[in-house]
Amino acid sequence: MAIHRRKFITAVGAATIASTAGCAQLGNNSNSGEETAAVAGETLTLTTTTSTYDTGLLDAIHPDFEEMYGVSVDAVAQGTGAALESARNGDSDVVMVHARGLEDEFMRNGYGVNRRDLMFNDFVIVGPESDPAGIGGMGSATEALTAIAEAEATFVSRGDNSGTHTKELNLWEAAGTEPGGDWYQETGTGMGEALNVANQQGAYTLSDRGTFISQRSEIDLTILVQGPIEGGPEILSNPYGILAVNPGVHENANYDLAMAYIGWITSPGAQDAISNYEMNGEQLFFPEAVSEDPDFQQYVPEGWSSSSSDA
Amino acid sequence: MPIEPAAQLLPAVVDLPFREGYVSSIIYVSLYVSLAAVALSTAFSVPVAILLGLADFPGKQFVKSVINTGMGFPSVVVGLVVLFAVSNQGPLGSLELIFTKEAMIMSQFVLATPPITAISLAAIAGVDEPVRDAAHALGGTRFDVALVVLKEARYGIATAILAGFGRAISEVGSVLIVGGNITSASGISKTRTLTTAIQLEARQGQYETAMVLGAVLVTLVLTVNAVVVRFGDRGVKP
């Protein structure tokens, strides 16, 4: 077995001023077998979306994983598009995102393997109490967006290729409206920032429920169109997936540890921890990996059909 | 409203959501990265500045103008270039430096070197001709002359190093790109600096927390400046 790059670099790093992180790993690199001890001391790089990170979920559940395997997790919050791009470049080992279309493309291009459904929450359309476009209580997200467009009420878009932005664009498309004009503003920033911008301007925006809840006390916006968790339309659901970077494409990807992580986070224990994670008394994420009625579709890209096996 | 008058912010300082070790670890990372980068920059820049200041050669003005241009080089562009270099697909990809302090030091080095070189050069060029001539006349070698000039220019060089440090520690764009703003789950910073922590808090609308971290950053910069100035003053008194 060739010298593992990461361990080699650890050894080199120890001899330089640059070695503060690595000393503890040196004793443990003779064995690269299948047992979990082989991953001890290693570091998993997880690229993820801002919503899982900014809500504090990952910080709440990761210590359990780190302790169990004796590893550390470097969580980099980038937004779905950037998180997948980092993984595509081989700069992360595992990806947690929420845009099924982009995840499937990533899988079909061979960069990801072993995708699992992880958890879900939902999106909500928020806006000022005054509700200039009159969308409050609408049961349809697309009708609400159409009303906003017709009223030319200010709408703040993430505009950053994140999972939320992707969902928003899908909604506009479903509404048959091409957003544009002075009332449609792209911030190019994270969800929290977009909520602040919308708040300052008394504008509408699409937010994931978790970020909105975590920020609600700071802003004057209110939920005008609910997602499926509160009985709103299914189109506002927000499913998260977890994928390992394909070690066949990027040989330096820490695949053993990535799979240990996926196995752990889809286990009943971690799924319980996810459902128990609350902020301001509200549950933010709903586990989806463990079910008595498993969805086999989660293992293949959506819409994947081979002509022979369509049943 | 999220932004309240500054006076009302102060009571909120008491119960900020900092975990134990969080603030001290991001201070540590900020200082480690900036000081390491500035030390490397200084080791590189001062000899270059002496060489440029004492030697005459064709193209000297061109080299100077390149250095001066570098002073205004946008940090996010440096971050992008370093990202391409250290990414798994880049020329240094096999070193696995992405999302590490070392990658942050690389980008800070690139950013701090031009101001340190340019300001040192100005200080060295500002040392009076008679001082150099006297050193020569007393039988000094080129090395002795360089030492004398260095001694005369030491305040200017200290200012240069401070300028480089100021640029490095207050910089946010490139360290965010190449460092990834990582803390461990227990809240100990790996590549999170004060600036990227402020950016994160502002992104989440936690302006009070961001303000406190901003105050810590400003205090840190002031302290380092004060220490250097103090150090310099001691030298000048008889």
Coordinates of C-alpha atoms in Angstrom, one line a residue:
Chain A
M1 CA 0.0 0.0 0.0
A2 CA 1.4 3.3 -1.0
I3 CA 2.1 5.9 1.6
H4 CA -1.1 7.7 2.4
R5 CA -0.7 11.3 1.3
R6 CA -2.4 12.8 4.3
K7 CA -0.2 10.9 6.7
F8 CA 2.9 11.7 4.7
I9 CA 2.1 15.3 4.9
T10 CA 1.4 15.0 8.6
A11 CA 4.9 13.7 9.0
V12 CA 6.4 16.5 6.9
G13 CA 4.3 19.1 8.6
A14 CA 5.6 18.0 12.0
A15 CA 9.0 19.1 11.0
T16 CA 7.9 22.6 10.0
I17 CA 6.5 25.5 11.9
A18 CA 3.3 24.5 10.2
S19 CA 2.6 21.4 12.3
T20 CA 0.5 22.5 15.2
A21 CA -2.4 20.2 14.2
G22 CA -0.8 16.9 13.4
C23 CA 1.5 15.5 16.1
A24 CA -1.0 13.1 17.6
Q25 CA -1.6 11.3 14.4
L26 CA 1.9 10.0 13.9
G27 CA 1.8 6.9 15.9
N28 CA -1.2 5.4 14.1
N29 CA -0.4 5.0 10.5
S30 CA 0.9 1.5 10.0
N31 CA -2.5 -0.1 9.6
S32 CA -5.0 0.8 7.0
G33 CA -7.4 -2.1 7.4
E34 CA -11.1 -2.1 7.5
E35 CA -11.7 -1.8 11.3
T36 CA -12.8 1.5 12.7
A37 CA -9.5 2.0 14.5
A38 CA -8.0 2.8 11.1
V39 CA -9.8 6.1 11.0
A40 CA -8.8 7.2 14.5
G41 CA -6.9 10.5 14.6
E42 CA -8.0 11.4 11.1
T43 CA -10.0 14.5 10.0
L44 CA -13.2 14.4 8.0
T45 CA -13.8 17.5 5.8
L46 CA -17.5 18.1 5.5
T47 CA -18.7 20.8 3.1
T48 CA -22.2 21.8 3.8
T49 CA -24.8 24.5 3.4
T50 CA -25.1 27.4 5.7
S51 CA -28.4 26.4 7.2
T52 CA -27.1 23.2 8.9
Y53 CA -24.2 25.1 10.3
D54 CA -25.7 28.4 11.2
T55 CA -28.6 26.8 13.1
G56 CA -26.0 25.1 15.4
L57 CA -27.1 21.6 14.5
L58 CA -23.7 20.3 13.5
D59 CA -22.0 21.6 16.6
A60 CA -24.7 19.9 18.7
I61 CA -24.4 16.5 17.2
H62 CA -20.7 16.2 16.0
P63 CA -19.1 15.7 19.4
D64 CA -20.8 12.3 19.6
F65 CA -19.3 11.2 16.3
E66 CA -15.9 12.6 17.1
E67 CA -15.8 10.8 20.4
M68 CA -17.0 7.5 19.0
Y69 CA -14.4 7.3 16.3
G70 CA -11.6 9.4 17.8
V71 CA -11.7 11.7 14.8
S72 CA -12.4 15.4 14.2
V73 CA -14.8 16.9 11.7
D74 CA -13.9 20.1 9.8
A75 CA -17.3 21.5 8.8
V76 CA -17.0 24.2 6.1
A77 CA -20.3 26.1 5.6
Q78 CA -20.4 27.3 2.0
G79 CA -23.9 27.0 0.5
T80 CA -25.0 24.0 -1.5
G81 CA -23.5 25.1 -4.8
A82 CA -20.0 25.9 -3.4
A83 CA -20.1 22.8 -1.1
L84 CA -20.7 20.6 -4.2
E85 CA -18.0 22.4 -6.1
S86 CA -15.4 21.9 -3.3
A87 CA -16.3 18.2 -3.3
R88 CA -16.0 18.1 -7.1
N89 CA -12.5 19.5 -6.7
G90 CA -11.7 16.8 -4.2
D91 CA -11.4 19.3 -1.4
S92 CA -13.9 17.6 0.9
D93 CA -14.8 14.0 1.9
V94 CA -18.5 14.2 2.4
V95 CA -21.2 16.7 1.5
M96 CA -24.4 17.6 3.2
V97 CA -26.7 19.7 1.0
H98 CA -30.3 20.4 0.1
A99 CA -30.9 20.6 -3.6
R100 CA -31.8 17.2 -5.0
G101 CA -31.4 18.3 -8.6
L102 CA -27.8 19.4 -8.0
E103 CA -27.0 16.3 -5.9
D104 CA -28.3 14.1 -8.7
E105 CA -26.2 15.9 -11.2
F106 CA -23.2 15.5 -8.9
M107 CA -23.9 11.7 -8.7
R108 CA -24.5 11.3 -12.4
N109 CA -21.2 12.9 -13.1
G110 CA -19.5 10.3 -11.0
Y111 CA -18.3 12.6 -8.2
G112 CA -20.5 11.2 -5.5
V113 CA -21.5 7.8 -4.2
N114 CA -23.8 6.4 -1.6
R115 CA -26.3 9.2 -1.3
R116 CA -28.7 8.9 1.6
D117 CA -31.8 10.9 2.5
L118 CA -30.9 12.5 5.8
M119 CA -33.6 14.8 7.1
F120 CA -36.0 17.5 6.1
N121 CA -37.6 20.7 7.1
D122 CA -39.4 23.2 5.0
F123 CA -39.3 26.6 3.4
V124 CA -41.5 29.5 4.3
I125 CA -42.3 32.7 2.5
V126 CA -41.7 35.6 4.9
G127 CA -42.5 39.2 4.6
P128 CA -43.5 42.4 6.5
E129 CA -46.6 42.4 8.6
S130 CA -48.1 45.0 6.3
D131 CA -48.0 42.4 3.5
P132 CA -48.3 44.8 0.5
A133 CA -48.9 41.9 -2.0
G134 CA -51.6 40.3 0.2
I135 CA -50.2 36.8 0.2
G136 CA -50.9 36.1 3.9
G137 CA -52.4 32.7 4.4
M138 CA -52.2 31.6 0.8
G139 CA -52.1 27.9 0.4
S140 CA -50.1 28.0 -2.8
A141 CA -46.5 29.1 -2.9
T142 CA -46.6 29.8 -6.7
E143 CA -49.8 31.9 -6.3
A144 CA -48.0 33.9 -3.6
L145 CA -45.0 34.5 -5.8
T146 CA -47.2 35.5 -8.7
A147 CA -49.0 38.0 -6.4
I148 CA -45.6 39.4 -5.3
A149 CA -44.5 39.8 -8.9
E150 CA -47.8 41.5 -9.9
A151 CA -47.6 43.9 -7.0
E152 CA -43.9 44.4 -7.8
A153 CA -43.4 44.2 -4.1
T154 CA -39.7 44.0 -3.1
F155 CA -38.4 40.4 -3.0
V156 CA -35.0 39.6 -1.8
S157 CA -33.3 36.6 -3.4
R158 CA -30.3 34.8 -2.1
G159 CA -28.8 34.8 -5.6
D160 CA -25.9 32.6 -4.5
N161 CA -26.6 29.2 -6.0
S162 CA -27.4 27.8 -2.6
G163 CA -30.1 25.2 -2.0
T164 CA -32.6 27.9 -1.0
H165 CA -31.8 29.9 -4.1
T166 CA -32.2 26.8 -6.2
K167 CA -35.6 26.1 -4.6
E168 CA -36.6 29.8 -5.1
L169 CA -35.8 29.6 -8.8
N170 CA -37.7 26.4 -9.1
L171 CA -40.7 28.1 -7.5
W172 CA -40.6 31.0 -9.9
E173 CA -40.4 28.6 -12.8
A174 CA -43.4 26.6 -11.4
A175 CA -45.2 29.9 -11.1
G176 CA -44.5 30.7 -14.7
T177 CA -43.0 34.0 -13.8
E178 CA -39.6 35.4 -14.8
P179 CA -38.5 37.5 -11.9
G180 CA -36.8 40.8 -12.8
G181 CA -37.0 44.5 -12.4
D182 CA -36.2 46.8 -9.6
W183 CA -38.3 44.9 -7.1
Y184 CA -36.3 41.7 -7.4
Q185 CA -33.0 42.0 -5.5
E186 CA -30.2 39.5 -5.4
T187 CA -28.0 39.8 -2.3
G188 CA -25.5 37.0 -3.0
T189 CA -25.2 36.2 0.7
G190 CA -26.2 33.7 3.3
M191 CA -29.8 33.2 4.5
G192 CA -29.3 35.2 7.7
E193 CA -28.0 38.1 5.8
A194 CA -30.8 37.9 3.2
L195 CA -33.3 38.0 6.0
N196 CA -31.6 41.1 7.4
V197 CA -31.7 42.8 4.0
A198 CA -35.4 41.9 3.6
N199 CA -36.1 43.1 7.1
Q200 CA -34.4 46.4 6.5
Q201 CA -36.5 47.0 3.3
G202 CA -39.8 45.5 4.4
A203 CA -39.4 42.9 1.6
Y204 CA -40.4 39.4 1.0
T205 CA -38.0 36.5 0.9
L206 CA -37.9 32.7 0.8
S207 CA -36.3 31.3 3.9
D208 CA -35.7 27.9 5.4
R209 CA -37.7 27.6 8.6
G210 CA -34.7 26.9 10.7
T211 CA -32.8 30.0 9.9
F212 CA -35.9 32.1 10.2
I213 CA -36.7 30.7 13.7
S214 CA -33.1 31.2 14.9
Q215 CA -33.3 34.8 13.8
R216 CA -36.9 35.7 14.5
S217 CA -36.3 37.6 17.6
E218 CA -34.0 40.0 15.7
I219 CA -36.3 40.9 12.9
D220 CA -39.8 42.1 12.2
L221 CA -40.7 39.7 9.3
T222 CA -43.4 37.2 9.7
I223 CA -44.3 33.9 8.1
L224 CA -46.9 34.5 5.4
V225 CA -46.9 31.2 3.5
Q226 CA -46.3 28.1 5.5
G227 CA -44.4 25.0 4.4
P228 CA -45.5 21.4 4.7
I229 CA -44.5 21.1 8.4
E230 CA -47.3 23.5 9.2
G231 CA -49.7 22.2 6.6
G232 CA -48.4 24.2 3.7
P233 CA -47.8 23.0 0.1
E234 CA -45.5 20.1 -0.5
I235 CA -43.5 22.1 -3.0
L236 CA -41.9 24.0 0.0
S237 CA -40.4 20.9 1.5
N238 CA -36.7 21.0 2.1
P239 CA -35.0 17.6 2.1
Y240 CA -31.3 17.2 3.0
G241 CA -29.1 14.5 1.5
I242 CA -25.7 13.3 2.5
L243 CA -23.1 12.0 -0.1
A244 CA -19.7 10.6 0.0
V245 CA -17.1 11.9 -2.5
N246 CA -16.2 9.1 -4.9
P247 CA -12.8 7.7 -4.0
G248 CA -12.6 6.4 -7.6
V249 CA -12.4 10.0 -8.8
H250 CA -10.5 11.5 -5.9
E251 CA -8.2 9.0 -4.4
N252 CA -7.3 11.3 -1.5
A253 CA -10.9 11.5 -0.4
N254 CA -11.2 10.0 3.1
Y255 CA -13.8 7.4 2.0
D256 CA -13.6 5.1 5.0
L257 CA -14.3 8.0 7.3
A258 CA -16.9 9.5 5.0
M259 CA -18.8 6.2 5.1
A260 CA -18.4 6.0 8.9
Y261 CA -19.9 9.4 9.1
I262 CA -22.8 8.6 6.8
G263 CA -23.4 5.4 8.7
W264 CA -23.4 7.3 12.0
I265 CA -25.6 10.2 10.9
T266 CA -28.2 7.9 9.4
S267 CA -28.3 5.7 12.5
P268 CA -31.2 5.8 14.9
G269 CA -29.1 7.5 17.6
A270 CA -28.0 10.4 15.5
Q271 CA -31.4 10.7 13.9
D272 CA -32.9 11.0 17.4
A273 CA -30.3 13.6 18.2
I274 CA -31.4 15.5 15.1
S275 CA -35.1 15.4 16.0
N276 CA -34.2 16.5 19.5
Y277 CA -32.3 19.5 18.4
E278 CA -34.4 22.6 19.2
M279 CA -34.0 26.3 19.0
N280 CA -36.3 28.6 20.8
G281 CA -38.4 25.6 21.7
E282 CA -39.0 24.5 18.1
Q283 CA -37.7 21.5 16.3
L284 CA -35.7 22.5 13.3
F285 CA -35.0 19.3 11.4
F286 CA -37.0 16.1 10.9
P287 CA -35.1 12.9 10.5
E288 CA -35.7 10.9 7.4
A289 CA -33.0 8.2 7.1
V290 CA -34.7 5.6 9.3
S291 CA -38.1 4.4 8.3
E292 CA -40.1 1.2 8.4
D293 CA -41.1 2.0 4.8
P294 CA -37.7 2.8 3.2
D295 CA -37.7 4.9 0.0
F296 CA -35.4 3.1 -2.4
Q297 CA -35.4 6.0 -4.7
Q298 CA -33.0 7.7 -2.4
Y299 CA -30.2 5.5 -3.6
V300 CA -30.3 6.5 -7.3
P301 CA -30.5 9.9 -8.9
E302 CA -34.1 11.1 -9.3
G303 CA -35.6 10.3 -12.6
W304 CA -32.9 7.7 -13.3
S305 CA -34.4 5.2 -15.6
S306 CA -33.0 2.3 -17.4
S307 CA -35.5 1.1 -19.9
S308 CA -35.3 -2.5 -18.7
S309 CA -35.8 -2.0 -15.0
D310 CA -38.7 0.4 -14.9
A311 CA -41.4 -1.2 -12.8
Chain B
M1 CA -34.7 46.3 15.3
P2 CA -31.4 44.5 15.0
I3 CA -29.2 47.6 15.2
E4 CA -29.8 49.4 18.4
P5 CA -28.0 52.4 19.7
A6 CA -24.5 51.6 20.9
A7 CA -25.4 52.5 24.5
Q8 CA -28.0 49.7 24.6
L9 CA -25.5 47.2 23.3
L10 CA -23.4 47.2 26.4
P11 CA -25.7 45.3 28.8
A12 CA -26.0 42.6 26.1
V13 CA -22.3 42.0 26.4
V14 CA -22.8 40.1 29.6
D15 CA -24.5 37.0 28.3
L16 CA -23.0 36.5 24.9
P17 CA -23.2 33.0 23.5
F18 CA -19.5 32.2 23.6
R19 CA -18.4 28.8 24.5
E20 CA -15.4 28.3 26.7
G21 CA -12.2 28.7 24.7
Y22 CA -13.9 29.9 21.6
V23 CA -12.8 33.5 21.7
S24 CA -9.3 32.7 22.9
S25 CA -8.9 30.1 20.2
I26 CA -9.9 32.5 17.4
I27 CA -7.6 35.2 18.8
Y28 CA -4.9 32.6 18.8
V29 CA -5.5 31.6 15.2
S30 CA -5.7 35.3 14.1
L31 CA -2.4 36.1 15.8
Y32 CA -0.7 32.8 14.7
V33 CA -1.6 33.3 11.1
S34 CA -0.9 37.0 10.9
L35 CA 2.3 36.9 12.9
A36 CA 3.7 33.9 11.0
A37 CA 2.9 35.6 7.7
V38 CA 4.4 38.9 8.8
A39 CA 7.5 37.2 10.1
L40 CA 8.0 35.4 6.8
S41 CA 7.2 38.6 4.9
T42 CA 9.7 40.6 6.9
A43 CA 12.4 38.0 6.4
F44 CA 11.8 38.3 2.7
S45 CA 11.0 42.0 2.4
V46 CA 13.7 43.7 4.4
P47 CA 16.7 42.2 2.5
V48 CA 14.9 43.0 -0.7
A49 CA 14.3 46.6 0.4
I50 CA 18.0 47.0 1.5
L51 CA 19.1 45.6 -1.8
L52 CA 16.8 47.9 -3.7
G53 CA 17.6 50.9 -1.5
L54 CA 21.4 50.6 -1.7
A55 CA 21.8 49.3 -5.2
D56 CA 21.4 51.0 -8.5
F57 CA 20.4 48.9 -11.5
P58 CA 18.4 49.3 -14.7
G59 CA 14.7 48.6 -14.2
K60 CA 14.8 49.6 -10.5
Q61 CA 11.9 52.0 -11.0
F62 CA 9.9 49.3 -12.7
V63 CA 10.5 46.9 -9.7
K64 CA 9.4 49.7 -7.4
S65 CA 6.2 50.3 -9.3
V66 CA 5.4 46.6 -9.2
I67 CA 5.8 46.6 -5.4
N68 CA 3.6 49.7 -5.1
T69 CA 0.9 48.1 -7.2
G70 CA 1.1 45.1 -5.0
M71 CA 0.1 47.2 -2.0
G72 CA -3.3 47.7 -3.4
F73 CA -3.8 44.2 -4.6
P74 CA -7.4 42.9 -3.8
S75 CA -7.3 40.3 -1.1
V76 CA -10.1 38.2 -2.5
V77 CA -8.1 37.8 -5.7
V78 CA -5.1 36.6 -3.7
G79 CA -7.5 34.2 -1.9
L80 CA -8.7 32.9 -5.2
V81 CA -5.3 32.4 -6.6
V82 CA -4.1 30.6 -3.4
L83 CA -7.2 28.5 -3.5
F84 CA -6.5 27.4 -7.1
A85 CA -2.9 26.6 -6.0
V86 CA -3.7 24.5 -3.0
S87 CA -7.0 22.9 -4.1
N88 CA -6.7 19.2 -4.8
Q89 CA -6.7 20.0 -8.5
G90 CA -4.0 22.7 -8.2
P91 CA -0.2 22.5 -8.4
L92 CA 0.2 22.2 -4.7
G93 CA -2.9 19.9 -4.3
S94 CA -0.9 17.0 -3.1
L95 CA 0.2 18.9 0.0
E96 CA -3.5 19.0 1.2
L97 CA -3.2 22.5 2.4
I98 CA -6.8 23.6 1.6
F99 CA -8.8 24.7 4.7
T100 CA -5.6 24.9 6.9
K101 CA -3.8 27.7 8.7
E102 CA -0.8 27.2 6.3
A103 CA -2.9 28.1 3.3
M104 CA -4.1 31.2 5.2
I105 CA -0.5 32.1 6.0
M106 CA 0.3 31.8 2.3
S107 CA -2.3 34.3 1.3
Q108 CA -1.4 36.6 4.1
F109 CA 2.2 36.5 3.1
V110 CA 1.3 37.5 -0.4
L111 CA -0.8 40.4 1.0
A112 CA 1.7 41.6 3.6
T113 CA 4.8 41.5 1.5
P114 CA 4.2 44.5 -0.8
P115 CA 3.4 47.0 2.0
I116 CA 6.4 45.8 4.1
T117 CA 8.7 46.0 1.2
A118 CA 7.5 49.4 -0.1
I119 CA 7.5 51.1 3.3
S120 CA 10.9 49.7 4.3
L121 CA 12.3 50.8 1.0
A122 CA 11.0 54.3 1.5
A123 CA 12.6 54.3 5.0
I124 CA 15.9 53.0 3.7
A125 CA 15.9 55.5 0.8
G126 CA 15.2 58.2 3.3
V127 CA 18.4 57.6 5.2
D128 CA 20.7 60.6 4.5
E129 CA 23.4 60.2 1.9
P130 CA 26.0 61.7 4.4
V131 CA 25.3 58.8 6.8
R132 CA 26.1 56.2 4.2
D133 CA 29.2 58.2 3.0
A134 CA 30.4 58.4 6.6
A135 CA 30.1 54.7 7.0
H136 CA 32.0 54.1 3.8
A137 CA 34.6 56.7 4.8
L138 CA 35.2 55.0 8.1
G139 CA 36.2 51.9 6.2
G140 CA 33.0 50.0 6.5
T141 CA 32.3 47.1 4.2
R142 CA 29.1 47.0 2.2
F143 CA 27.6 44.8 5.0
D144 CA 28.6 47.4 7.6
V145 CA 27.0 50.2 5.6
A146 CA 23.8 48.1 5.3
L147 CA 23.8 47.7 9.1
V148 CA 24.2 51.4 9.6
V149 CA 21.4 52.2 7.2
L150 CA 19.2 49.5 8.8
K151 CA 19.8 51.1 12.2
E152 CA 18.9 54.5 10.9
A153 CA 15.8 53.3 9.2
R154 CA 14.6 51.1 12.0
Y155 CA 11.5 53.2 12.8
G156 CA 10.5 53.2 9.3
I157 CA 10.9 49.5 9.0
A158 CA 9.0 49.0 12.3
T159 CA 6.2 51.0 10.7
A160 CA 6.4 48.9 7.6
I161 CA 6.0 45.7 9.7
L162 CA 3.1 47.2 11.5
A163 CA 1.4 48.1 8.3
G164 CA 1.9 44.5 7.1
F165 CA 0.5 43.2 10.3
G166 CA -2.5 45.5 10.1
R167 CA -3.2 44.3 6.6
A168 CA -2.9 40.7 7.6
I169 CA -4.9 40.7 10.8
S170 CA -7.8 42.8 9.5
E171 CA -8.1 40.9 6.3
V172 CA -11.2 38.7 5.7
G173 CA -11.7 37.8 2.1
S174 CA -8.8 35.5 1.4
V175 CA -8.7 33.7 4.7
L176 CA -12.4 33.0 4.4
I177 CA -11.8 31.4 0.9
V178 CA -8.7 29.4 1.7
G179 CA -9.3 28.7 5.4
G180 CA -12.9 27.7 5.4
N181 CA -13.8 29.4 8.7
I182 CA -13.6 26.1 10.6
T183 CA -14.1 25.4 14.3
S184 CA -14.3 22.0 15.9
A185 CA -17.7 20.9 17.2
S186 CA -16.5 21.8 20.7
G187 CA -16.1 25.4 19.6
I188 CA -12.3 25.6 19.3
S189 CA -11.1 27.4 16.2
K190 CA -9.1 25.6 13.6
T191 CA -9.1 28.2 10.8
R192 CA -11.5 30.8 12.2
T193 CA -10.1 34.2 12.7
L194 CA -11.6 37.3 14.4
T195 CA -12.5 38.8 11.0
T196 CA -14.2 35.6 9.7
A197 CA -16.0 35.1 13.0
I198 CA -17.3 38.7 12.7
Q199 CA -18.4 37.9 9.1
L200 CA -20.2 34.8 10.3
E201 CA -22.0 36.5 13.2
A202 CA -23.1 39.4 10.9
R203 CA -24.4 36.8 8.4
Q204 CA -26.5 35.3 11.1
G205 CA -27.7 38.8 12.2
Q206 CA -26.0 38.5 15.6
Y207 CA -24.7 42.1 15.5
E208 CA -24.1 42.4 19.2
T209 CA -21.8 39.4 19.1
A210 CA -20.1 40.7 16.0
M211 CA -19.6 44.1 17.7
V212 CA -17.9 42.5 20.7
L213 CA -15.5 40.5 18.5
G214 CA -14.9 43.7 16.5
A215 CA -13.9 45.4 19.8
V216 CA -11.6 42.5 20.6
L217 CA -10.0 42.8 17.2
V218 CA -9.4 46.6 17.4
T219 CA -8.0 46.2 20.9
L220 CA -5.6 43.5 19.7
V221 CA -4.4 45.7 16.8
L222 CA -4.0 48.7 19.2
T223 CA -2.1 46.6 21.7
V224 CA 0.3 45.2 19.1
N225 CA 0.9 48.8 17.8
A226 CA 1.4 50.1 21.3
V227 CA 4.0 47.4 22.1
V228 CA 5.9 48.1 18.9
V229 CA 5.9 51.9 19.4
R230 CA 6.9 51.5 23.0
F231 CA 9.7 49.2 22.0
G232 CA 10.8 51.7 19.4
D233 CA 10.7 54.6 21.9
R234 CA 13.0 52.8 24.3
G235 CA 15.6 52.6 21.6
V236 CA 15.6 56.3 20.9
K237 CA 16.0 57.6 24.5
P238 CA 19.5 58.2 25.5

